[in-house]
Amino acid sequence: MTTQPTEPTGRTPITSAADIDLNDWDFWGRPDEEREHAFRLLRDLDKPAFFPEPEFSLGGVTGPGYHALVRHADILEASRNPEVFCSGDGGATNIPDLPAEFAEYFGSMINMDDPRHARLRRIVSRAFTPRMIKQFESDVDVAASRIVDELLETGSGCDFVTEVAAKLPLKIICDMMGIPEKDYQFVFDRSNIVLGATDPEYVSERADIAHALLTAGMELQQLVQDLAALRMQTPTDDLTSSLVNANIDGERLTAQELGSFFILLVVAGNETTRNAISYGMRLLTLNPEQRRLWLEDFEGRAPRAIEEIVRLAAPVNYMRRKVTRDHEMNGNLYREGEKVLLYYWAANRDERVFDDPLRFDIRRDPNPHVGFGGPGPHFCLGAHLARREITAMFRELLRRVPQIQAGAPERLLSSFINGIKHMPCEF
């Protein structure tokens, strides 16, 4: 039985790189400033630190360990070389290799290499027609406005994550796929399990995490496959219809591929965007001078402000890669079969690239963050939509509720997602 980490209790100070264990749940429960200090110590090492693989493995095969890539330059080069640093051998989202039974539900593009990755991305990209993208963009603005309408009806405050940040990406993704409103909560709850299974709020400490993940994946896949069967007979203008009826050079998505893509879309599009919006609200609360700057010229400063929010939020802590052959990178040798973890959160705070990296600066330029992943074939397919959603949400909030304040966030206990579960707000 795969069991759950416990909430961190007593902590010892981190004074050197030797005190850092990225497999220790205590580490991921530390405040941001303590983790930032730890990753700075790791960046200052002569070569990437090496860690054994965690025992908590979802039933997968535990390997010899992994190199923690925490410098911006390392992550860029590894991302540009997918032939050497591959995603498909055992999966990109888990440190130990994923067991075979997980592939049916979580074997999406993010866990593939070319040519399979290129084939799926080609089919999915063709379904995002200019007409469909334009419709999504207008829907985002309408949805953001309605969410703020509901916020104002509360009269004073609420849980910003569940009542504001989570609602927009959830609605947009479900509407894109043609999922009816009655199933929104079902999708929301299952996506929380997929990315929050290590947090006792979403999966009981007495539960088997592997079983919970497989059940959530199965239920999400079944939901979209049932819808796909209807759309094959009676197509509409939603994304599910486009995907099940797409025929790109004779290629179609299988039912399993459609289900895995939906899980990826729900998880990546819902969880990551809601966390960026949540962190953005907290950053604006802690930095009132930046809020004033943005209010002075919202549209003019929005593009850089959004990139700065994504840089500091870095909703995905890491992705895993496996080395396909002996390779030297930035003066360090990586052996065939070894694993590396690309710590985007740490790279976005690299002093070698970002001036005063812990400062929130909505005018920061340039801002070559890797919050949407590094360059290469796995750069986030939904980055444009995410930027649109974050912009629309803050346009409505700062225009209509300019004094809104976010309280202390309650963070997700996860090494993979830099998430906020709950956060009070008042206005």
Short mmCIF file of C-alpha atoms in Angstrom, two decimals:
data_model
loop_
_atom_site.label_atom_id
_atom_site.label_comp_id
_atom_site.label_asym_id
_atom_site.label_seq_id
_atom_site.Cartn_x
_atom_site.Cartn_y
_atom_site.Cartn_z
CA MET A 1 0.00 0.00 0.00
CA THR A 2 1.33 3.42 -0.96
CA THR A 3 0.93 5.78 1.97
CA GLN A 4 0.87 9.48 2.44
CA PRO A 5 3.46 11.92 3.77
CA THR A 6 2.60 13.49 7.07
CA GLU A 7 2.39 17.21 7.66
CA PRO A 8 5.82 18.62 8.52
CA THR A 9 6.36 19.37 12.19
CA GLY A 10 9.64 20.53 13.75
CA ARG A 11 12.22 21.94 11.34
CA THR A 12 15.95 22.39 11.62
CA PRO A 13 17.53 25.43 9.94
CA ILE A 14 19.11 25.00 6.52
CA THR A 15 22.62 26.37 6.77
CA SER A 16 24.38 24.51 3.94
CA ALA A 17 23.60 22.39 0.91
CA ALA A 18 24.28 19.30 3.01
CA ASP A 19 21.14 20.12 5.05
CA ILE A 20 18.90 19.89 1.97
CA ASP A 21 16.90 16.79 1.10
CA LEU A 22 14.50 17.36 -1.78
CA ASN A 23 12.81 14.03 -1.00
CA ASP A 24 11.88 15.13 2.52
CA TRP A 25 8.27 16.28 2.86
CA ASP A 26 9.43 18.64 5.57
CA PHE A 27 11.30 20.58 2.88
CA TRP A 28 8.20 21.13 0.73
CA GLY A 29 6.24 22.31 3.75
CA ARG A 30 8.74 25.08 4.49
CA PRO A 31 7.90 28.75 3.80
CA ASP A 32 8.89 30.16 0.42
CA GLU A 33 11.79 32.15 1.83
CA GLU A 34 13.36 29.02 3.32
CA ARG A 35 13.04 27.09 0.06
CA GLU A 36 14.44 30.06 -1.87
CA HIS A 37 17.46 30.08 0.44
CA ALA A 38 17.91 26.32 -0.04
CA PHE A 39 17.79 26.49 -3.83
CA ARG A 40 20.26 29.35 -3.83
CA LEU A 41 22.67 27.12 -1.90
CA LEU A 42 22.15 24.39 -4.50
CA ARG A 43 22.74 26.82 -7.37
CA ASP A 44 26.05 27.83 -5.80
CA LEU A 45 27.42 24.29 -5.89
CA ASP A 46 30.08 23.43 -8.46
CA LYS A 47 27.80 20.82 -10.02
CA PRO A 48 24.15 19.79 -9.62
CA ALA A 49 23.40 18.00 -6.37
CA PHE A 50 22.52 14.32 -6.61
CA PHE A 51 19.71 12.78 -4.55
CA PRO A 52 18.50 9.20 -4.11
CA GLU A 53 15.02 8.49 -5.39
CA PRO A 54 12.23 8.72 -2.82
CA GLU A 55 10.68 5.58 -1.41
CA PHE A 56 7.21 7.00 -2.06
CA SER A 57 6.89 5.74 -5.62
CA LEU A 58 3.25 4.94 -6.51
CA GLY A 59 4.35 1.40 -7.12
CA GLY A 60 6.93 2.38 -9.72
CA VAL A 61 10.45 1.06 -9.96
CA THR A 62 12.76 3.10 -7.74
CA GLY A 63 15.98 3.91 -9.55
CA PRO A 64 19.42 5.01 -8.39
CA GLY A 65 18.66 8.73 -8.00
CA TYR A 66 18.59 12.03 -9.87
CA HIS A 67 20.54 15.21 -10.51
CA ALA A 68 18.72 18.39 -9.41
CA LEU A 69 19.09 20.99 -12.16
CA VAL A 70 18.46 24.33 -10.47
CA ARG A 71 20.34 26.76 -12.72
CA HIS A 72 18.57 28.54 -15.55
CA ALA A 73 21.31 27.66 -18.07
CA ASP A 74 21.10 23.93 -17.32
CA ILE A 75 17.33 23.84 -17.71
CA LEU A 76 17.46 25.72 -21.01
CA GLU A 77 20.07 23.43 -22.50
CA ALA A 78 18.38 20.23 -21.31
CA SER A 79 15.04 21.44 -22.69
CA ARG A 80 16.60 22.17 -26.08
CA ASN A 81 18.01 18.64 -26.27
CA PRO A 82 15.06 16.23 -25.99
CA GLU A 83 17.01 13.56 -27.87
CA VAL A 84 19.42 13.40 -24.91
CA PHE A 85 17.08 14.38 -22.07
CA CYS A 86 13.94 12.42 -22.86
CA SER A 87 10.45 12.52 -21.35
CA GLY A 88 9.02 9.23 -22.51
CA ASP A 89 11.13 6.65 -20.72
CA GLY A 90 9.23 6.24 -17.46
CA GLY A 91 7.43 9.58 -17.55
CA ALA A 92 8.18 13.25 -16.92
CA THR A 93 5.92 13.92 -13.95
CA ASN A 94 7.19 11.39 -11.41
CA ILE A 95 10.69 10.73 -10.13
CA PRO A 96 10.54 6.91 -10.15
CA ASP A 97 9.41 5.40 -13.45
CA LEU A 98 5.62 5.29 -13.64
CA PRO A 99 4.14 1.79 -13.46
CA ALA A 100 2.52 0.51 -16.66
CA GLU A 101 -1.07 0.77 -15.37
CA PHE A 102 -0.71 4.54 -15.02
CA ALA A 103 0.08 4.99 -18.72
CA GLU A 104 -3.54 4.44 -19.76
CA TYR A 105 -4.63 7.56 -17.89
CA PHE A 106 -1.51 9.69 -17.56
CA GLY A 107 0.41 8.72 -20.70
CA SER A 108 -0.22 12.04 -22.40
CA MET A 109 2.03 14.17 -24.60
CA ILE A 110 3.90 15.44 -21.58
CA ASN A 111 5.21 11.91 -20.98
CA MET A 112 6.18 11.20 -24.59
CA ASP A 113 9.03 11.82 -27.01
CA ASP A 114 9.02 12.23 -30.77
CA PRO A 115 7.71 10.83 -33.02
CA ARG A 116 4.69 9.94 -30.81
CA HIS A 117 4.80 13.33 -29.11
CA ALA A 118 4.97 15.20 -32.44
CA ARG A 119 2.06 13.18 -33.84
CA LEU A 120 -0.24 13.95 -30.91
CA ARG A 121 0.77 17.58 -30.72
CA ARG A 122 0.15 17.95 -34.45
CA ILE A 123 -3.38 16.54 -34.20
CA VAL A 124 -4.25 18.58 -31.10
CA SER A 125 -2.75 21.80 -32.48
CA ARG A 126 -4.78 21.54 -35.68
CA ALA A 127 -7.97 21.31 -33.61
CA PHE A 128 -7.24 24.75 -32.14
CA THR A 129 -8.48 26.64 -35.17
CA PRO A 130 -8.35 30.47 -35.30
CA ARG A 131 -12.14 30.53 -35.01
CA MET A 132 -12.09 28.35 -31.91
CA ILE A 133 -9.29 30.36 -30.30
CA LYS A 134 -11.17 33.61 -30.93
CA GLN A 135 -14.27 32.11 -29.31
CA PHE A 136 -12.24 31.01 -26.28
CA GLU A 137 -10.81 34.49 -25.84
CA SER A 138 -14.20 36.18 -25.80
CA ASP A 139 -15.52 33.50 -23.44
CA VAL A 140 -12.64 34.21 -21.04
CA ASP A 141 -13.57 37.88 -20.74
CA VAL A 142 -17.24 37.09 -20.10
CA ALA A 143 -16.42 34.40 -17.53
CA ALA A 144 -14.00 36.67 -15.64
CA SER A 145 -16.64 39.39 -15.47
CA ARG A 146 -19.23 36.99 -14.06
CA ILE A 147 -16.83 35.68 -11.43
CA VAL A 148 -16.24 39.23 -10.16
CA ASP A 149 -20.02 39.82 -10.22
CA GLU A 150 -20.38 36.86 -7.87
CA LEU A 151 -17.47 38.05 -5.74
CA LEU A 152 -19.09 41.45 -5.25
CA GLU A 153 -22.35 39.78 -4.29
CA THR A 154 -20.60 38.20 -1.29
CA GLY A 155 -20.22 41.70 0.10
CA SER A 156 -16.91 41.40 1.92
CA GLY A 157 -14.61 38.48 1.24
CA CYS A 158 -14.21 34.79 0.54
CA ASP A 159 -11.71 32.03 -0.19
CA PHE A 160 -9.97 33.59 -3.19
CA VAL A 161 -8.73 30.24 -4.55
CA THR A 162 -12.02 28.37 -4.68
CA GLU A 163 -14.30 31.32 -5.41
CA VAL A 164 -12.17 33.30 -7.88
CA ALA A 165 -8.89 31.80 -9.11
CA ALA A 166 -10.12 28.23 -9.66
CA LYS A 167 -13.40 29.14 -11.32
CA LEU A 168 -12.07 30.79 -14.46
CA PRO A 169 -9.75 28.06 -15.87
CA LEU A 170 -12.19 25.34 -14.79
CA LYS A 171 -15.08 26.91 -16.67
CA ILE A 172 -13.03 27.70 -19.77
CA ILE A 173 -11.56 24.21 -20.07
CA CYS A 174 -14.89 22.49 -19.46
CA ASP A 175 -16.63 24.79 -21.95
CA MET A 176 -13.88 24.20 -24.50
CA MET A 177 -14.39 20.45 -24.26
CA GLY A 178 -18.18 20.67 -24.08
CA ILE A 179 -18.39 19.39 -20.48
CA PRO A 180 -21.75 20.54 -19.00
CA GLU A 181 -21.84 22.84 -15.98
CA LYS A 182 -23.30 20.09 -13.78
CA ASP A 183 -19.96 18.25 -14.09
CA TYR A 184 -17.70 21.21 -13.20
CA GLN A 185 -17.37 20.19 -9.54
CA PHE A 186 -16.72 16.57 -10.54
CA VAL A 187 -13.84 17.68 -12.78
CA PHE A 188 -12.51 20.07 -10.13
CA ASP A 189 -12.48 17.42 -7.42
CA ARG A 190 -10.74 14.81 -9.59
CA SER A 191 -8.11 17.26 -10.80
CA ASN A 192 -7.37 18.11 -7.16
CA ILE A 193 -6.73 14.41 -6.49
CA VAL A 194 -4.47 14.02 -9.53
CA LEU A 195 -2.16 16.86 -8.52
CA GLY A 196 -2.84 16.97 -4.78
CA ALA A 197 -2.80 13.31 -3.87
CA THR A 198 0.07 13.85 -1.43
CA ASP A 199 -1.98 16.40 0.51
CA PRO A 200 -4.25 14.93 3.23
CA GLU A 201 -7.03 17.37 2.32
CA TYR A 202 -7.55 15.64 -1.03
CA VAL A 203 -6.62 12.04 -0.26
CA SER A 204 -7.03 10.68 3.25
CA GLU A 205 -3.88 9.67 5.11
CA ARG A 206 -5.43 6.20 5.43
CA ALA A 207 -5.97 5.90 1.67
CA ASP A 208 -3.89 4.21 -1.00
CA ILE A 209 -2.62 7.07 -3.13
CA ALA A 210 -1.99 4.91 -6.17
CA HIS A 211 -5.60 3.67 -6.08
CA ALA A 212 -6.91 7.23 -5.61
CA LEU A 213 -4.91 8.48 -8.59
CA LEU A 214 -5.96 5.63 -10.85
CA THR A 215 -9.62 6.06 -9.87
CA ALA A 216 -9.54 9.81 -10.53
CA GLY A 217 -7.83 9.24 -13.88
CA MET A 218 -10.32 6.55 -14.86
CA GLU A 219 -13.29 8.75 -13.97
CA LEU A 220 -12.00 11.75 -15.91
CA GLN A 221 -11.19 9.59 -18.92
CA GLN A 222 -14.62 7.95 -18.82
CA LEU A 223 -16.31 11.35 -18.69
CA VAL A 224 -14.67 12.59 -21.88
CA GLN A 225 -14.93 9.26 -23.69
CA ASP A 226 -18.67 9.18 -23.08
CA LEU A 227 -18.89 12.71 -24.45
CA ALA A 228 -16.71 11.77 -27.42
CA ALA A 229 -19.06 8.94 -28.36
CA LEU A 230 -21.90 11.46 -28.54
CA ARG A 231 -19.84 13.97 -30.54
CA MET A 232 -18.87 11.37 -33.13
CA GLN A 233 -22.54 10.90 -33.87
CA THR A 234 -23.61 14.53 -33.43
CA PRO A 235 -20.70 16.98 -33.71
CA THR A 236 -20.94 20.46 -32.22
CA ASP A 237 -18.48 23.38 -32.19
CA ASP A 238 -16.57 22.26 -29.08
CA LEU A 239 -13.02 20.93 -28.85
CA THR A 240 -14.13 17.36 -28.20
CA SER A 241 -15.94 17.35 -31.54
CA SER A 242 -12.89 18.77 -33.28
CA LEU A 243 -10.58 16.19 -31.73
CA VAL A 244 -12.67 13.07 -32.29
CA ASN A 245 -13.43 14.06 -35.87
CA ALA A 246 -9.99 15.40 -36.72
CA ASN A 247 -8.21 13.53 -39.49
CA ILE A 248 -4.74 14.96 -39.97
CA ASP A 249 -2.99 13.22 -42.84
CA GLY A 250 -4.98 10.08 -42.04
CA GLU A 251 -4.24 10.25 -38.29
CA ARG A 252 -6.85 10.33 -35.56
CA LEU A 253 -6.76 10.28 -31.78
CA THR A 254 -7.58 6.96 -30.18
CA ALA A 255 -10.08 6.89 -27.32
CA GLN A 256 -7.21 6.39 -24.87
CA GLU A 257 -5.24 9.30 -26.35
CA LEU A 258 -8.29 11.57 -26.12
CA GLY A 259 -8.81 10.61 -22.48
CA SER A 260 -5.17 11.22 -21.58
CA PHE A 261 -5.18 14.56 -23.37
CA PHE A 262 -8.28 15.63 -21.45
CA ILE A 263 -6.60 14.74 -18.15
CA LEU A 264 -3.54 16.75 -19.19
CA LEU A 265 -5.72 19.69 -20.24
CA VAL A 266 -7.71 19.65 -17.01
CA VAL A 267 -4.68 19.26 -14.78
CA ALA A 268 -2.26 21.58 -16.58
CA GLY A 269 -4.80 24.19 -17.60
CA ASN A 270 -6.85 24.26 -14.43
CA GLU A 271 -4.37 23.78 -11.62
CA THR A 272 -1.48 25.82 -12.98
CA THR A 273 -3.52 28.84 -14.08
CA ARG A 274 -5.46 28.99 -10.83
CA ASN A 275 -2.19 28.93 -8.88
CA ALA A 276 -0.71 31.71 -10.99
CA ILE A 277 -3.81 33.85 -10.37
CA SER A 278 -3.68 33.07 -6.64
CA TYR A 279 0.02 33.88 -6.33
CA GLY A 280 -0.52 37.01 -8.40
CA MET A 281 -3.14 38.29 -5.97
CA ARG A 282 -0.85 37.61 -3.03
CA LEU A 283 2.07 39.36 -4.76
CA LEU A 284 -0.05 42.44 -5.44
CA THR A 285 -1.16 42.50 -1.81
CA LEU A 286 2.41 42.33 -0.53
CA ASN A 287 3.63 44.91 -3.06
CA PRO A 288 1.10 47.78 -3.10
CA GLU A 289 3.43 50.00 -5.12
CA GLN A 290 3.32 47.45 -7.94
CA ARG A 291 -0.47 47.39 -7.76
CA ARG A 292 -0.52 51.18 -8.11
CA LEU A 293 1.80 51.01 -11.12
CA TRP A 294 -0.41 48.47 -12.82
CA LEU A 295 -3.57 50.45 -12.08
CA GLU A 296 -2.01 53.52 -13.72
CA ASP A 297 -1.78 51.71 -17.06
CA PHE A 298 -3.33 48.26 -16.89
CA GLU A 299 -3.31 47.36 -20.59
CA GLY A 300 0.13 48.80 -21.24
CA ARG A 301 1.76 47.00 -18.33
CA ALA A 302 -0.28 43.78 -18.40
CA PRO A 303 2.02 41.72 -20.68
CA ARG A 304 5.11 42.20 -18.50
CA ALA A 305 3.07 41.94 -15.28
CA ILE A 306 1.69 38.55 -16.30
CA GLU A 307 5.16 37.23 -17.15
CA GLU A 308 6.43 38.40 -13.75
CA ILE A 309 3.55 36.69 -11.95
CA VAL A 310 4.22 33.43 -13.80
CA ARG A 311 7.96 33.73 -13.08
CA LEU A 312 7.50 33.97 -9.33
CA ALA A 313 4.51 31.63 -9.12
CA ALA A 314 6.19 28.90 -11.24
CA PRO A 315 3.17 26.62 -10.65
CA VAL A 316 5.05 23.47 -11.73
CA ASN A 317 8.10 22.89 -9.54
CA TYR A 318 9.83 20.41 -11.83
CA MET A 319 9.69 18.00 -14.76
CA ARG A 320 11.81 14.88 -15.00
CA ARG A 321 14.02 13.78 -17.88
CA LYS A 322 16.08 10.61 -18.45
CA VAL A 323 19.49 10.71 -20.14
CA THR A 324 19.60 8.61 -23.33
CA ARG A 325 23.39 8.64 -23.79
CA ASP A 326 26.51 9.93 -22.05
CA HIS A 327 26.45 13.70 -22.44
CA GLU A 328 28.43 16.67 -21.17
CA MET A 329 26.43 19.80 -20.40
CA ASN A 330 27.83 23.04 -18.99
CA GLY A 331 30.95 21.24 -17.81
CA ASN A 332 29.19 18.32 -16.10
CA LEU A 333 28.91 14.73 -17.36
CA TYR A 334 25.60 12.88 -17.32
CA ARG A 335 25.56 9.13 -17.90
CA GLU A 336 23.11 7.12 -19.97
CA GLY A 337 20.14 6.04 -17.86
CA GLU A 338 20.55 8.75 -15.22
CA LYS A 339 17.69 11.07 -14.34
CA VAL A 340 17.61 14.83 -14.03
CA LEU A 341 14.91 17.02 -12.52
CA LEU A 342 14.39 20.43 -14.12
CA TYR A 343 13.47 22.70 -11.19
CA TYR A 344 11.71 25.58 -12.94
CA TRP A 345 10.85 27.31 -9.66
CA ALA A 346 14.54 27.47 -8.77
CA ALA A 347 15.64 28.56 -12.27
CA ASN A 348 13.18 31.47 -12.15
CA ARG A 349 15.13 32.80 -9.16
CA ASP A 350 18.61 32.37 -10.65
CA GLU A 351 20.75 35.40 -9.74
CA ARG A 352 22.84 34.83 -12.88
CA VAL A 353 19.83 35.69 -15.04
CA PHE A 354 17.43 37.84 -13.00
CA ASP A 355 18.48 41.04 -11.27
CA ASP A 356 17.26 40.98 -7.65
CA PRO A 357 15.28 37.82 -8.45
CA LEU A 358 13.07 37.80 -5.36
CA ARG A 359 11.73 41.27 -6.15
CA PHE A 360 8.28 41.43 -7.75
CA ASP A 361 8.64 43.93 -10.59
CA ILE A 362 5.82 44.19 -13.14
CA ARG A 363 8.11 46.20 -15.45
CA ARG A 364 10.85 43.54 -15.46
CA ASP A 365 12.39 43.33 -18.93
CA PRO A 366 13.81 41.06 -20.18
CA ASN A 367 12.13 38.23 -18.31
CA PRO A 368 13.25 34.88 -19.77
CA HIS A 369 11.45 32.78 -17.16
CA VAL A 370 10.66 29.10 -17.57
CA GLY A 371 7.29 29.15 -15.84
CA PHE A 372 5.73 27.60 -18.95
CA GLY A 373 8.59 25.13 -19.32
CA GLY A 374 11.86 25.46 -21.15
CA PRO A 375 12.30 25.91 -24.91
CA GLY A 376 11.76 22.89 -27.11
CA PRO A 377 8.94 20.50 -27.96
CA HIS A 378 7.44 20.45 -24.45
CA PHE A 379 6.89 24.19 -24.08
CA CYS A 380 3.36 24.64 -22.72
CA LEU A 381 0.76 24.27 -25.48
CA GLY A 382 -1.70 26.36 -23.47
CA ALA A 383 0.60 29.28 -22.61
CA HIS A 384 -1.38 31.72 -24.77
CA LEU A 385 -4.68 30.75 -23.15
CA ALA A 386 -3.16 30.92 -19.66
CA ARG A 387 -1.86 34.43 -20.29
CA ARG A 388 -5.28 35.45 -21.57
CA GLU A 389 -7.04 34.05 -18.50
CA ILE A 390 -4.66 35.66 -16.00
CA THR A 391 -4.92 39.01 -17.78
CA ALA A 392 -8.73 38.90 -17.93
CA MET A 393 -9.03 38.00 -14.26
CA PHE A 394 -6.80 40.83 -13.06
CA ARG A 395 -8.39 43.31 -15.46
CA GLU A 396 -11.74 42.68 -13.80
CA LEU A 397 -10.36 42.57 -10.26
CA LEU A 398 -8.24 45.72 -10.46
CA ARG A 399 -10.90 47.67 -12.33
CA ARG A 400 -13.87 46.71 -10.17
CA VAL A 401 -12.35 45.66 -6.81
CA PRO A 402 -9.11 47.69 -6.72
CA GLN A 403 -8.68 47.42 -2.94
CA ILE A 404 -8.98 43.63 -2.73
CA GLN A 405 -6.41 42.12 -0.36
CA ALA A 406 -5.24 38.51 -0.07
CA GLY A 407 -4.41 36.96 3.29
CA ALA A 408 -1.86 34.28 4.11
CA PRO A 409 -2.07 31.35 1.68
CA GLU A 410 -2.50 27.73 2.72
CA ARG A 411 -0.08 25.86 0.49
CA LEU A 412 -0.51 22.48 -1.14
CA LEU A 413 1.75 19.80 0.32
CA SER A 414 3.41 18.68 -2.90
CA SER A 415 6.89 18.48 -4.36
CA PHE A 416 5.54 18.67 -7.92
CA ILE A 417 3.02 21.53 -7.85
CA ASN A 418 3.71 24.88 -6.23
CA GLY A 419 0.07 25.23 -5.28
CA ILE A 420 -2.18 27.29 -3.04
CA LYS A 421 -5.23 25.43 -1.71
CA HIS A 422 -6.94 28.26 0.12
CA MET A 423 -6.38 31.97 0.61
CA PRO A 424 -8.72 34.44 2.32
CA CYS A 425 -9.45 37.73 0.63
CA GLU A 426 -11.29 40.85 1.69
CA PHE A 427 -12.31 44.09 0.07
#
